[in-house]
PDB file of C-alpha atoms and ligand atoms in Angstrom:
ATOM      1  CA  UNK A   1      16.097  14.854  18.894  1.00 68.00           C
ATOM      2  CA  UNK A   2      13.792  14.118  15.823  1.00 95.00           C
ATOM      3  CA  UNK A   3      12.490  11.251  15.074  1.00 97.00           C
ATOM      4  CA  UNK A   4      14.673  10.609  12.085  1.00 97.00           C
ATOM      5  CA  UNK A   5      17.649  10.179  13.192  1.00 97.00           C
ATOM      6  CA  UNK A   6      15.807   7.832  16.114  1.00 97.00           C
ATOM      7  CA  UNK A   7      15.782   5.194  13.621  1.00 98.00           C
ATOM      8  CA  UNK A   8      17.983   2.238  13.501  1.00 97.00           C
ATOM      9  CA  UNK A   9      19.471   2.371  10.498  1.00 97.00           C
ATOM     10  CA  UNK A  10      20.931  -1.534  10.623  1.00 96.00           C
ATOM     11  CA  UNK A  11      16.791  -2.489  11.174  1.00 96.00           C
ATOM     12  CA  UNK A  12      14.841  -0.086   9.029  1.00 98.00           C
ATOM     13  CA  UNK A  13      12.027  -2.465   7.785  1.00 98.00           C
ATOM     14  CA  UNK A  14      12.085  -2.743   4.030  1.00 98.00           C
ATOM     15  CA  UNK A  15       8.566  -2.398   3.316  1.00 98.00           C
ATOM     16  CA  UNK A  16       6.185  -0.923   4.640  1.00 98.00           C
ATOM     17  CA  UNK A  17       2.164  -0.836   4.059  1.00 98.00           C
ATOM     18  CA  UNK A  18      -0.556   1.388   4.771  1.00 98.00           C
ATOM     19  CA  UNK A  19      -4.335   1.141   5.082  1.00 98.00           C
ATOM     20  CA  UNK A  20      -4.872   4.954   4.753  1.00 98.00           C
ATOM     21  CA  UNK A  21      -8.025   5.005   6.467  1.00 98.00           C
ATOM     22  CA  UNK A  22     -10.730   8.867   7.330  1.00 98.00           C
ATOM     23  CA  UNK A  23     -10.617  10.833   4.630  1.00 98.00           C
ATOM     24  CA  UNK A  24     -14.444  10.420   4.727  1.00 97.00           C
ATOM     25  CA  UNK A  25     -14.149  11.517   8.964  1.00 98.00           C
ATOM     26  CA  UNK A  26     -11.437  14.765   7.862  1.00 98.00           C
ATOM     27  CA  UNK A  27     -13.774  15.989   5.356  1.00 98.00           C
ATOM     28  CA  UNK A  28     -17.099  15.317   7.950  1.00 98.00           C
ATOM     29  CA  UNK A  29     -16.063  17.589  10.471  1.00 98.00           C
ATOM     30  CA  UNK A  30     -15.199  20.516   8.551  1.00 98.00           C
ATOM     31  CA  UNK A  31     -18.901  20.405   7.218  1.00 98.00           C
ATOM     32  CA  UNK A  32     -17.028  18.831   3.437  1.00 98.00           C
ATOM     33  CA  UNK A  33     -17.896  15.965   0.824  1.00 96.00           C
ATOM     34  CA  UNK A  34     -15.591  13.632   1.252  1.00 96.00           C
ATOM     35  CA  UNK A  35     -14.489  13.850  -1.924  1.00 96.00           C
ATOM     36  CA  UNK A  36     -12.500  17.318   0.269  1.00 97.00           C
ATOM     37  CA  UNK A  37     -11.241  14.507   2.453  1.00 98.00           C
ATOM     38  CA  UNK A  38     -10.114  12.718  -0.817  1.00 97.00           C
ATOM     39  CA  UNK A  39      -8.332  15.438  -2.269  1.00 97.00           C
ATOM     40  CA  UNK A  40      -6.433  16.349   0.914  1.00 98.00           C
ATOM     41  CA  UNK A  41      -5.350  12.849   1.267  1.00 98.00           C
ATOM     42  CA  UNK A  42      -3.325  13.030  -1.706  1.00 98.00           C
ATOM     43  CA  UNK A  43      -0.594  15.146   0.798  1.00 98.00           C
ATOM     44  CA  UNK A  44      -0.645  12.572   3.284  1.00 98.00           C
ATOM     45  CA  UNK A  45       0.395  10.222  -0.202  1.00 98.00           C
ATOM     46  CA  UNK A  46       3.146  12.543  -0.753  1.00 97.00           C
ATOM     47  CA  UNK A  47       4.322  12.654   2.734  1.00 98.00           C
ATOM     48  CA  UNK A  48       4.406   8.561   3.905  1.00 98.00           C
ATOM     49  CA  UNK A  49       6.250   8.208   0.760  1.00 98.00           C
ATOM     50  CA  UNK A  50       9.086  10.798   1.394  1.00 97.00           C
ATOM     51  CA  UNK A  51       9.122  10.017   5.052  1.00 98.00           C
ATOM     52  CA  UNK A  52       9.938   6.179   3.438  1.00 98.00           C
ATOM     53  CA  UNK A  53      12.861   7.619   0.979  1.00 97.00           C
ATOM     54  CA  UNK A  54      13.971   9.390   3.811  1.00 97.00           C
ATOM     55  CA  UNK A  55      14.326   6.222   6.357  1.00 98.00           C
ATOM     56  CA  UNK A  56      15.261   4.291   3.828  1.00 98.00           C
ATOM     57  CA  UNK A  57      12.447   1.531   2.900  1.00 98.00           C
ATOM     58  CA  UNK A  58      12.416   0.031  -0.567  1.00 98.00           C
ATOM     59  CA  UNK A  59       9.478  -1.342  -0.629  1.00 98.00           C
ATOM     60  CA  UNK A  60       5.724   1.299  -0.030  1.00 98.00           C
ATOM     61  CA  UNK A  61       1.905   0.142  -0.606  1.00 98.00           C
ATOM     62  CA  UNK A  62      -0.498   1.844  -0.104  1.00 98.00           C
ATOM     63  CA  UNK A  63      -4.294   0.812  -0.204  1.00 98.00           C
ATOM     64  CA  UNK A  64      -6.189   3.482  -1.845  1.00 96.00           C
ATOM     65  CA  UNK A  65      -9.365   1.693  -4.069  1.00 95.00           C
ATOM     66  CA  UNK A  66     -10.538  -2.122  -2.534  1.00 95.00           C
ATOM     67  CA  UNK A  67     -12.655  -3.918  -3.781  1.00 94.00           C
ATOM     68  CA  UNK A  68     -15.743  -3.300  -2.111  1.00 93.00           C
ATOM     69  CA  UNK A  69     -14.620   0.635  -2.502  1.00 94.00           C
ATOM     70  CA  UNK A  70     -16.977   0.116  -5.720  1.00 96.00           C
ATOM     71  CA  UNK A  71     -20.180  -0.031  -3.258  1.00 96.00           C
ATOM     72  CA  UNK A  72     -19.744   3.771  -2.724  1.00 95.00           C
ATOM     73  CA  UNK A  73     -21.716   6.783  -4.395  1.00 94.00           C
ATOM     74  CA  UNK A  74     -20.830   7.274  -8.015  1.00 94.00           C
ATOM     75  CA  UNK A  75     -19.300  10.536  -7.783  1.00 95.00           C
ATOM     76  CA  UNK A  76     -17.041   9.430  -4.950  1.00 95.00           C
ATOM     77  CA  UNK A  77     -16.352   6.746  -7.219  1.00 94.00           C
ATOM     78  CA  UNK A  78     -15.188   8.965 -10.091  1.00 94.00           C
ATOM     79  CA  UNK A  79     -14.081  11.360  -8.203  1.00 95.00           C
ATOM     80  CA  UNK A  80     -11.168   9.005  -6.922  1.00 95.00           C
ATOM     81  CA  UNK A  81     -10.708   7.781 -10.417  1.00 93.00           C
ATOM     82  CA  UNK A  82      -9.377  11.068 -11.420  1.00 93.00           C
ATOM     83  CA  UNK A  83      -7.751  12.088  -8.461  1.00 96.00           C
ATOM     84  CA  UNK A  84      -5.231   9.268  -8.129  1.00 95.00           C
ATOM     85  CA  UNK A  85      -4.941   9.888 -12.420  1.00 92.00           C
ATOM     86  CA  UNK A  86      -3.559  13.536 -12.144  1.00 94.00           C
ATOM     87  CA  UNK A  87      -1.805  12.846  -8.248  1.00 95.00           C
ATOM     88  CA  UNK A  88       0.738  10.241 -10.763  1.00 92.00           C
ATOM     89  CA  UNK A  89       0.327  12.243 -13.748  1.00 91.00           C
ATOM     90  CA  UNK A  90       0.850  15.246 -11.489  1.00 95.00           C
ATOM     91  CA  UNK A  91       4.126  13.868  -9.491  1.00 96.00           C
ATOM     92  CA  UNK A  92       5.294  11.539 -12.348  1.00 97.00           C
ATOM     93  CA  UNK A  93       8.688  14.041 -12.895  1.00 97.00           C
ATOM     94  CA  UNK A  94       8.954  14.116  -8.860  1.00 97.00           C
ATOM     95  CA  UNK A  95       8.715  10.362  -8.640  1.00 97.00           C
ATOM     96  CA  UNK A  96      11.437   9.747 -11.509  1.00 98.00           C
ATOM     97  CA  UNK A  97      13.034  12.928 -10.255  1.00 98.00           C
ATOM     98  CA  UNK A  98      13.833  10.525  -7.229  1.00 97.00           C
ATOM     99  CA  UNK A  99      14.218   7.545  -8.222  1.00 98.00           C
ATOM    100  CA  UNK A 100      10.611   6.199  -6.853  1.00 98.00           C
ATOM    101  CA  UNK A 101       8.992   3.065  -9.469  1.00 98.00           C
ATOM    102  CA  UNK A 102       5.851   3.167  -9.542  1.00 98.00           C
ATOM    103  CA  UNK A 103       4.301  -0.063  -9.724  1.00 98.00           C
ATOM    104  CA  UNK A 104       0.374  -1.110  -8.951  1.00 97.00           C
ATOM    105  CA  UNK A 105      -1.325  -3.967  -7.270  1.00 98.00           C
ATOM    106  CA  UNK A 106      -5.555  -5.398  -8.389  1.00 97.00           C
ATOM    107  CA  UNK A 107      -7.284  -5.941 -10.667  1.00 95.00           C
ATOM    108  CA  UNK A 108      -6.444  -3.654 -12.909  1.00 93.00           C
ATOM    109  CA  UNK A 109      -8.454  -4.434 -16.622  1.00 93.00           C
ATOM    110  CA  UNK A 110     -11.595  -4.079 -14.004  1.00 93.00           C
ATOM    111  CA  UNK A 111     -10.590  -0.131 -13.749  1.00 94.00           C
ATOM    112  CA  UNK A 112     -11.665   2.513 -16.301  1.00 92.00           C
ATOM    113  CA  UNK A 113      -9.869   1.555 -19.116  1.00 93.00           C
ATOM    114  CA  UNK A 114      -8.547   5.544 -19.410  1.00 91.00           C
ATOM    115  CA  UNK A 115      -7.184   4.736 -16.043  1.00 92.00           C
ATOM    116  CA  UNK A 116      -4.819   1.547 -17.011  1.00 95.00           C
ATOM    117  CA  UNK A 117      -3.818   3.941 -19.935  1.00 95.00           C
ATOM    118  CA  UNK A 118      -2.766   6.398 -17.850  1.00 93.00           C
ATOM    119  CA  UNK A 119      -1.908   4.609 -15.203  1.00 95.00           C
ATOM    120  CA  UNK A 120       0.385   2.761 -17.497  1.00 96.00           C
ATOM    121  CA  UNK A 121       2.506   5.150 -18.981  1.00 96.00           C
ATOM    122  CA  UNK A 122       3.693   6.036 -14.881  1.00 97.00           C
ATOM    123  CA  UNK A 123       4.440   2.821 -14.386  1.00 97.00           C
ATOM    124  CA  UNK A 124       7.223   2.451 -17.872  1.00 98.00           C
ATOM    125  CA  UNK A 125       8.443   5.997 -17.272  1.00 98.00           C
ATOM    126  CA  UNK A 126       9.436   4.748 -13.754  1.00 98.00           C
ATOM    127  CA  UNK A 127      10.402   1.430 -14.392  1.00 98.00           C
ATOM    128  CA  UNK A 128      14.179   2.206 -14.281  1.00 98.00           C
ATOM    129  CA  UNK A 129      14.603   3.742 -10.885  1.00 98.00           C
ATOM    130  CA  UNK A 130      15.291   2.204  -7.639  1.00 97.00           C
ATOM    131  CA  UNK A 131      15.574   3.898  -4.540  1.00 97.00           C
ATOM    132  CA  UNK A 132      12.283   3.329  -3.549  1.00 98.00           C
ATOM    133  CA  UNK A 133       9.233   1.484  -5.020  1.00 98.00           C
ATOM    134  CA  UNK A 134       6.242   2.576  -4.685  1.00 98.00           C
ATOM    135  CA  UNK A 135       2.635   0.103  -5.037  1.00 98.00           C
ATOM    136  CA  UNK A 136      -0.874   1.816  -5.093  1.00 97.00           C
ATOM    137  CA  UNK A 137      -2.942  -1.322  -4.216  1.00 97.00           C
ATOM    138  CA  UNK A 138      -6.031  -0.618  -7.168  1.00 96.00           C
ATOM    139  CA  UNK A 139      -9.122  -2.289  -7.491  1.00 96.00           C
ATOM    140  CA  UNK A 140      -7.802  -4.512  -4.780  1.00 97.00           C
ATOM    141  CA  UNK A 141      -8.823  -7.666  -1.771  1.00 98.00           C
ATOM    142  CA  UNK A 142      -7.016 -10.255  -0.791  1.00 98.00           C
ATOM    143  CA  UNK A 143      -9.232 -12.915  -2.186  1.00 98.00           C
ATOM    144  CA  UNK A 144      -8.993 -12.000  -4.422  1.00 97.00           C
ATOM    145  CA  UNK A 145      -5.843 -12.039  -5.167  1.00 98.00           C
ATOM    146  CA  UNK A 146      -6.110 -15.763  -2.944  1.00 98.00           C
ATOM    147  CA  UNK A 147      -8.529 -17.357  -5.449  1.00 98.00           C
ATOM    148  CA  UNK A 148      -6.772 -15.593  -9.058  1.00 98.00           C
ATOM    149  CA  UNK A 149      -3.710 -17.099  -7.197  1.00 98.00           C
ATOM    150  CA  UNK A 150      -5.448 -20.427  -7.526  1.00 98.00           C
ATOM    151  CA  UNK A 151      -7.202 -20.559 -11.244  1.00 98.00           C
ATOM    152  CA  UNK A 152      -3.295 -19.538 -12.471  1.00 98.00           C
ATOM    153  CA  UNK A 153      -1.875 -22.368 -10.227  1.00 98.00           C
ATOM    154  CA  UNK A 154      -5.123 -24.669 -12.004  1.00 98.00           C
ATOM    155  CA  UNK A 155      -4.163 -23.677 -15.336  1.00 98.00           C
ATOM    156  CA  UNK A 156      -1.036 -24.025 -14.962  1.00 98.00           C
ATOM    157  CA  UNK A 157      -0.996 -27.980 -13.445  1.00 98.00           C
ATOM    158  CA  UNK A 158      -3.524 -28.463 -16.037  1.00 98.00           C
ATOM    159  CA  UNK A 159      -1.410 -26.948 -18.844  1.00 97.00           C
ATOM    160  CA  UNK A 160       1.977 -28.534 -17.661  1.00 98.00           C
ATOM    161  CA  UNK A 161       4.131 -26.351 -16.332  1.00 98.00           C
ATOM    162  CA  UNK A 162       3.202 -26.869 -12.821  1.00 98.00           C
ATOM    163  CA  UNK A 163       2.663 -30.589 -10.552  1.00 98.00           C
ATOM    164  CA  UNK A 164       0.005 -29.916  -8.109  1.00 98.00           C
ATOM    165  CA  UNK A 165       2.237 -32.443  -5.157  1.00 98.00           C
ATOM    166  CA  UNK A 166       5.070 -29.551  -6.241  1.00 96.00           C
ATOM    167  CA  UNK A 167       2.393 -26.681  -4.999  1.00 98.00           C
ATOM    168  CA  UNK A 168       3.887 -24.804  -1.263  1.00 98.00           C
ATOM    169  CA  UNK A 169       3.557 -22.106   0.109  1.00 98.00           C
ATOM    170  CA  UNK A 170       6.358 -20.880  -1.166  1.00 97.00           C
ATOM    171  CA  UNK A 171       5.131 -21.430  -5.028  1.00 98.00           C
ATOM    172  CA  UNK A 172       1.495 -19.747  -4.102  1.00 98.00           C
ATOM    173  CA  UNK A 173       3.798 -16.741  -3.305  1.00 98.00           C
ATOM    174  CA  UNK A 174       4.816 -16.800  -7.074  1.00 98.00           C
ATOM    175  CA  UNK A 175       1.658 -16.466  -7.684  1.00 98.00           C
ATOM    176  CA  UNK A 176       0.144 -13.446  -6.172  1.00 98.00           C
ATOM    177  CA  UNK A 177       0.202  -9.712  -7.667  1.00 98.00           C
ATOM    178  CA  UNK A 178       3.011  -8.828  -5.269  1.00 98.00           C
ATOM    179  CA  UNK A 179       5.102 -11.950  -6.884  1.00 97.00           C
ATOM    180  CA  UNK A 180       8.251 -10.280  -6.810  1.00 93.00           C
ATOM    181  CA  UNK A 181       8.276  -8.088  -3.630  1.00 98.00           C
ATOM    182  CA  UNK A 182       9.532  -8.911  -0.091  1.00 98.00           C
ATOM    183  CA  UNK A 183       6.438  -9.240   2.351  1.00 98.00           C
ATOM    184  CA  UNK A 184       5.913  -6.231   4.108  1.00 98.00           C
ATOM    185  CA  UNK A 185       7.377  -6.294   7.871  1.00 98.00           C
ATOM    186  CA  UNK A 186       5.354  -3.473   8.655  1.00 98.00           C
ATOM    187  CA  UNK A 187       1.655  -2.312   8.166  1.00 98.00           C
ATOM    188  CA  UNK A 188       0.396   1.559   9.547  1.00 98.00           C
ATOM    189  CA  UNK A 189      -3.509   1.279   9.808  1.00 98.00           C
ATOM    190  CA  UNK A 190      -4.427   5.470  10.692  1.00 98.00           C
ATOM    191  CA  UNK A 191      -7.772   6.996  11.881  1.00 98.00           C
ATOM    192  CA  UNK A 192      -8.150   4.096  15.746  1.00 98.00           C
ATOM    193  CA  UNK A 193     -10.046   1.463  13.318  1.00 97.00           C
ATOM    194  CA  UNK A 194      -7.901  -1.990  14.007  1.00 98.00           C
ATOM    195  CA  UNK A 195      -8.526  -4.019  10.427  1.00 96.00           C
ATOM    196  CA  UNK A 196      -6.795  -5.883   7.373  1.00 97.00           C
ATOM    197  CA  UNK A 197      -9.587  -4.985   5.734  1.00 97.00           C
ATOM    198  CA  UNK A 198      -9.045  -7.717   2.627  1.00 98.00           C
ATOM    199  CA  UNK A 199      -5.212  -6.344   2.430  1.00 98.00           C
ATOM    200  CA  UNK A 200      -2.467  -8.277   2.326  1.00 98.00           C
ATOM    201  CA  UNK A 201      -3.333 -11.563   3.790  1.00 98.00           C
ATOM    202  CA  UNK A 202      -1.123 -13.730   2.684  1.00 98.00           C
ATOM    203  CA  UNK A 203       1.645 -11.245   2.610  1.00 98.00           C
ATOM    204  CA  UNK A 204       0.820 -10.003   6.204  1.00 98.00           C
ATOM    205  CA  UNK A 205       1.099 -13.315   8.276  1.00 97.00           C
ATOM    206  CA  UNK A 206       3.895 -12.019  10.433  1.00 96.00           C
ATOM    207  CA  UNK A 207       4.149  -8.421  10.359  1.00 97.00           C
ATOM    208  CA  UNK A 208       3.983  -5.764  12.800  1.00 97.00           C
ATOM    209  CA  UNK A 209       0.553  -3.953  13.135  1.00 98.00           C
ATOM    210  CA  UNK A 210       0.583  -0.344  13.748  1.00 98.00           C
ATOM    211  CA  UNK A 211      -2.250   1.767  14.487  1.00 98.00           C
ATOM    212  CA  UNK A 212      -2.976   5.875  14.943  1.00 98.00           C
ATOM    213  CA  UNK A 213      -5.904   7.300  15.175  1.00 98.00           C
ATOM    214  CA  UNK A 214      -4.604  10.600  12.893  1.00 98.00           C
ATOM    215  CA  UNK A 215      -6.664  10.694  10.396  1.00 98.00           C
ATOM    216  CA  UNK A 216      -5.253  10.598   7.160  1.00 98.00           C
ATOM    217  CA  UNK A 217      -5.049  13.335   5.043  1.00 98.00           C
ATOM    218  CA  UNK A 218      -2.979  14.272   8.721  1.00 98.00           C
ATOM    219  CA  UNK A 219      -0.523  11.712   8.680  1.00 98.00           C
ATOM    220  CA  UNK A 220       2.617  13.422   8.596  1.00 98.00           C
ATOM    221  CA  UNK A 221       6.330  11.579   8.184  1.00 98.00           C
ATOM    222  CA  UNK A 222       7.055  12.132  12.415  1.00 98.00           C
ATOM    223  CA  UNK A 223       3.846  10.354  12.181  1.00 98.00           C
ATOM    224  CA  UNK A 224       5.691   7.362   9.216  1.00 98.00           C
ATOM    225  CA  UNK A 225       8.723   7.780  11.730  1.00 98.00           C
ATOM    226  CA  UNK A 226       7.449   6.861  14.852  1.00 98.00           C
ATOM    227  CA  UNK A 227       5.312   3.549  13.233  1.00 98.00           C
ATOM    228  CA  UNK A 228       8.860   2.704  12.003  1.00 98.00           C
ATOM    229  CA  UNK A 229      10.782   3.273  15.955  1.00 98.00           C
ATOM    230  CA  UNK A 230       7.686   1.353  17.870  1.00 97.00           C
ATOM    231  CA  UNK A 231       8.136  -1.502  15.179  1.00 97.00           C
ATOM    232  CA  UNK A 232      11.826  -1.094  15.666  1.00 97.00           C
ATOM    233  CA  UNK A 233      10.743  -2.227  19.559  1.00 95.00           C
ATOM    234  CA  UNK A 234       9.196  -5.151  19.133  1.00 92.00           C
ATOM    235  CA  UNK A 235      10.402  -8.686  19.108  1.00 79.00           C
ATOM    236  CA  UNK A 236       9.777 -10.824  16.482  1.00 72.00           C
ATOM    237  CA  UNK A 237       9.472 -13.768  16.944  1.00 75.00           C
ATOM    238  CA  UNK A 238       8.321 -15.823  13.832  1.00 77.00           C
ATOM    239  CA  UNK A 239       6.394 -18.302  15.931  1.00 80.00           C
ATOM    240  CA  UNK A 240       9.683 -19.322  17.533  1.00 82.00           C
ATOM    241  CA  UNK A 241      11.225 -18.174  20.897  1.00 78.00           C
ATOM    242  CA  UNK A 242      14.016 -15.839  21.933  1.00 74.00           C
ATOM    243  CA  UNK A 243      14.574 -17.299  25.306  1.00 71.00           C
ATOM    244  CA  UNK A 244      16.572 -20.500  25.917  1.00 61.00           C
TER     245      UNK A 244
HETATM  246  C1  LIG B 301     -10.050   6.096   2.713  1.00 97.68           C
HETATM  247  O1  LIG B 301     -10.919   6.879   3.423  1.00 97.68           O
HETATM  248  C2  LIG B 301      -9.293   6.573   1.703  1.00 97.68           C
HETATM  249  C3  LIG B 301      -9.713   5.856   0.784  1.00 97.68           C
HETATM  250  C4  LIG B 301     -10.942   4.599   0.227  1.00 97.68           C
HETATM  251  C5  LIG B 301      -8.766   6.538  -0.623  1.00 97.68           C
HETATM  252  C6  LIG B 301      -7.703   6.940  -0.493  1.00 97.68           C
HETATM  253  C7  LIG B 301      -7.311   7.351  -1.376  1.00 97.68           C
HETATM  254  C8  LIG B 301      -6.739   8.550  -1.842  1.00 97.68           C
HETATM  255  C9  LIG B 301      -5.587   8.843  -0.329  1.00 97.68           C
HETATM  256  C10 LIG B 301      -6.173   9.606  -2.919  1.00 97.68           C
HETATM  257  C11 LIG B 301      -4.014   8.980  -3.889  1.00 97.68           C
HETATM  258  C12 LIG B 301      -3.762   8.433  -3.879  1.00 97.68           C
HETATM  259  C13 LIG B 301      -3.103   7.951  -4.409  1.00 97.68           C
HETATM  260  C14 LIG B 301      -2.246   6.744  -4.366  1.00 97.68           C
HETATM  261  C15 LIG B 301      -2.228   9.321  -5.525  1.00 97.68           C
HETATM  262  P1  LIG B 301     -12.460   6.652   3.566  1.00 97.68           P
HETATM  263  O2  LIG B 301     -13.155   7.124   2.659  1.00 97.68           O
HETATM  264  O3  LIG B 301     -13.109   4.744   4.110  1.00 97.68           O
HETATM  265  O4  LIG B 301     -12.404   7.126   4.980  1.00 97.68           O
HETATM  266  P2  LIG B 301     -13.669   7.098   6.350  1.00 97.68           P
HETATM  267  O5  LIG B 301     -13.002   6.105   6.968  1.00 97.68           O
HETATM  268  O6  LIG B 301     -13.090   8.504   7.652  1.00 97.68           O
HETATM  269  O7  LIG B 301     -15.052   6.996   5.794  1.00 97.68           O
END
């Protein structure tokens, strides 16, 4: 029986987040530059997005560029930015046709102006799409996100919109980049690394974590379904207990 059919349609995670890791190693194994790995990673982005749509996932967040990634060699950073914009441009019609809404989380104001403008076009053109929301984390870091949230809460306290006594976890949630998005129930990381790497730290407090040794460019739709099936076998207790 194929893996998609093994998914229990009643318990599909609404939101899946992915740390796409291993592009560099995949390229090195082939004696190629790291950018070659990223280029082939775009194909895996397509596979994951298509699989998420078929499985009935509503939100898919992909960690494409972290606040720490600026430390990589200049040509890799520039190549990655170009690849992102080109991929989004090339796929725009496919996104619209398949009802995929594009959103970006992270410090977008820190991205090159041309990248910001091109992304905005794709965001606007897919704003009406409702089948799946594809959230690309770009220049994203969870510490930065929480610092931004704290700053905005402080500003709103000073201007009288918020009272310090009223700040609760649900208030903090509303100040995150992901304010209107449910927290991910499942996080997948490829390439055999077992770290969160400053990704959605607040949002993943109760997420199930799925690690696979597959390098990102090799990630297939079946790898996505395997992660969902693994998730469906977990017992989720949120700090409570299911025994009586
Ligand atoms: C991690 O591999 C991967 C990245 C930092 C970039 C991921 C970006 C893409 C796949 C480009 C396209 C994305 C979209 C959303 C269109 P790594 O370089 O850290 O690999 P390594 O750990 O083997 O060095």
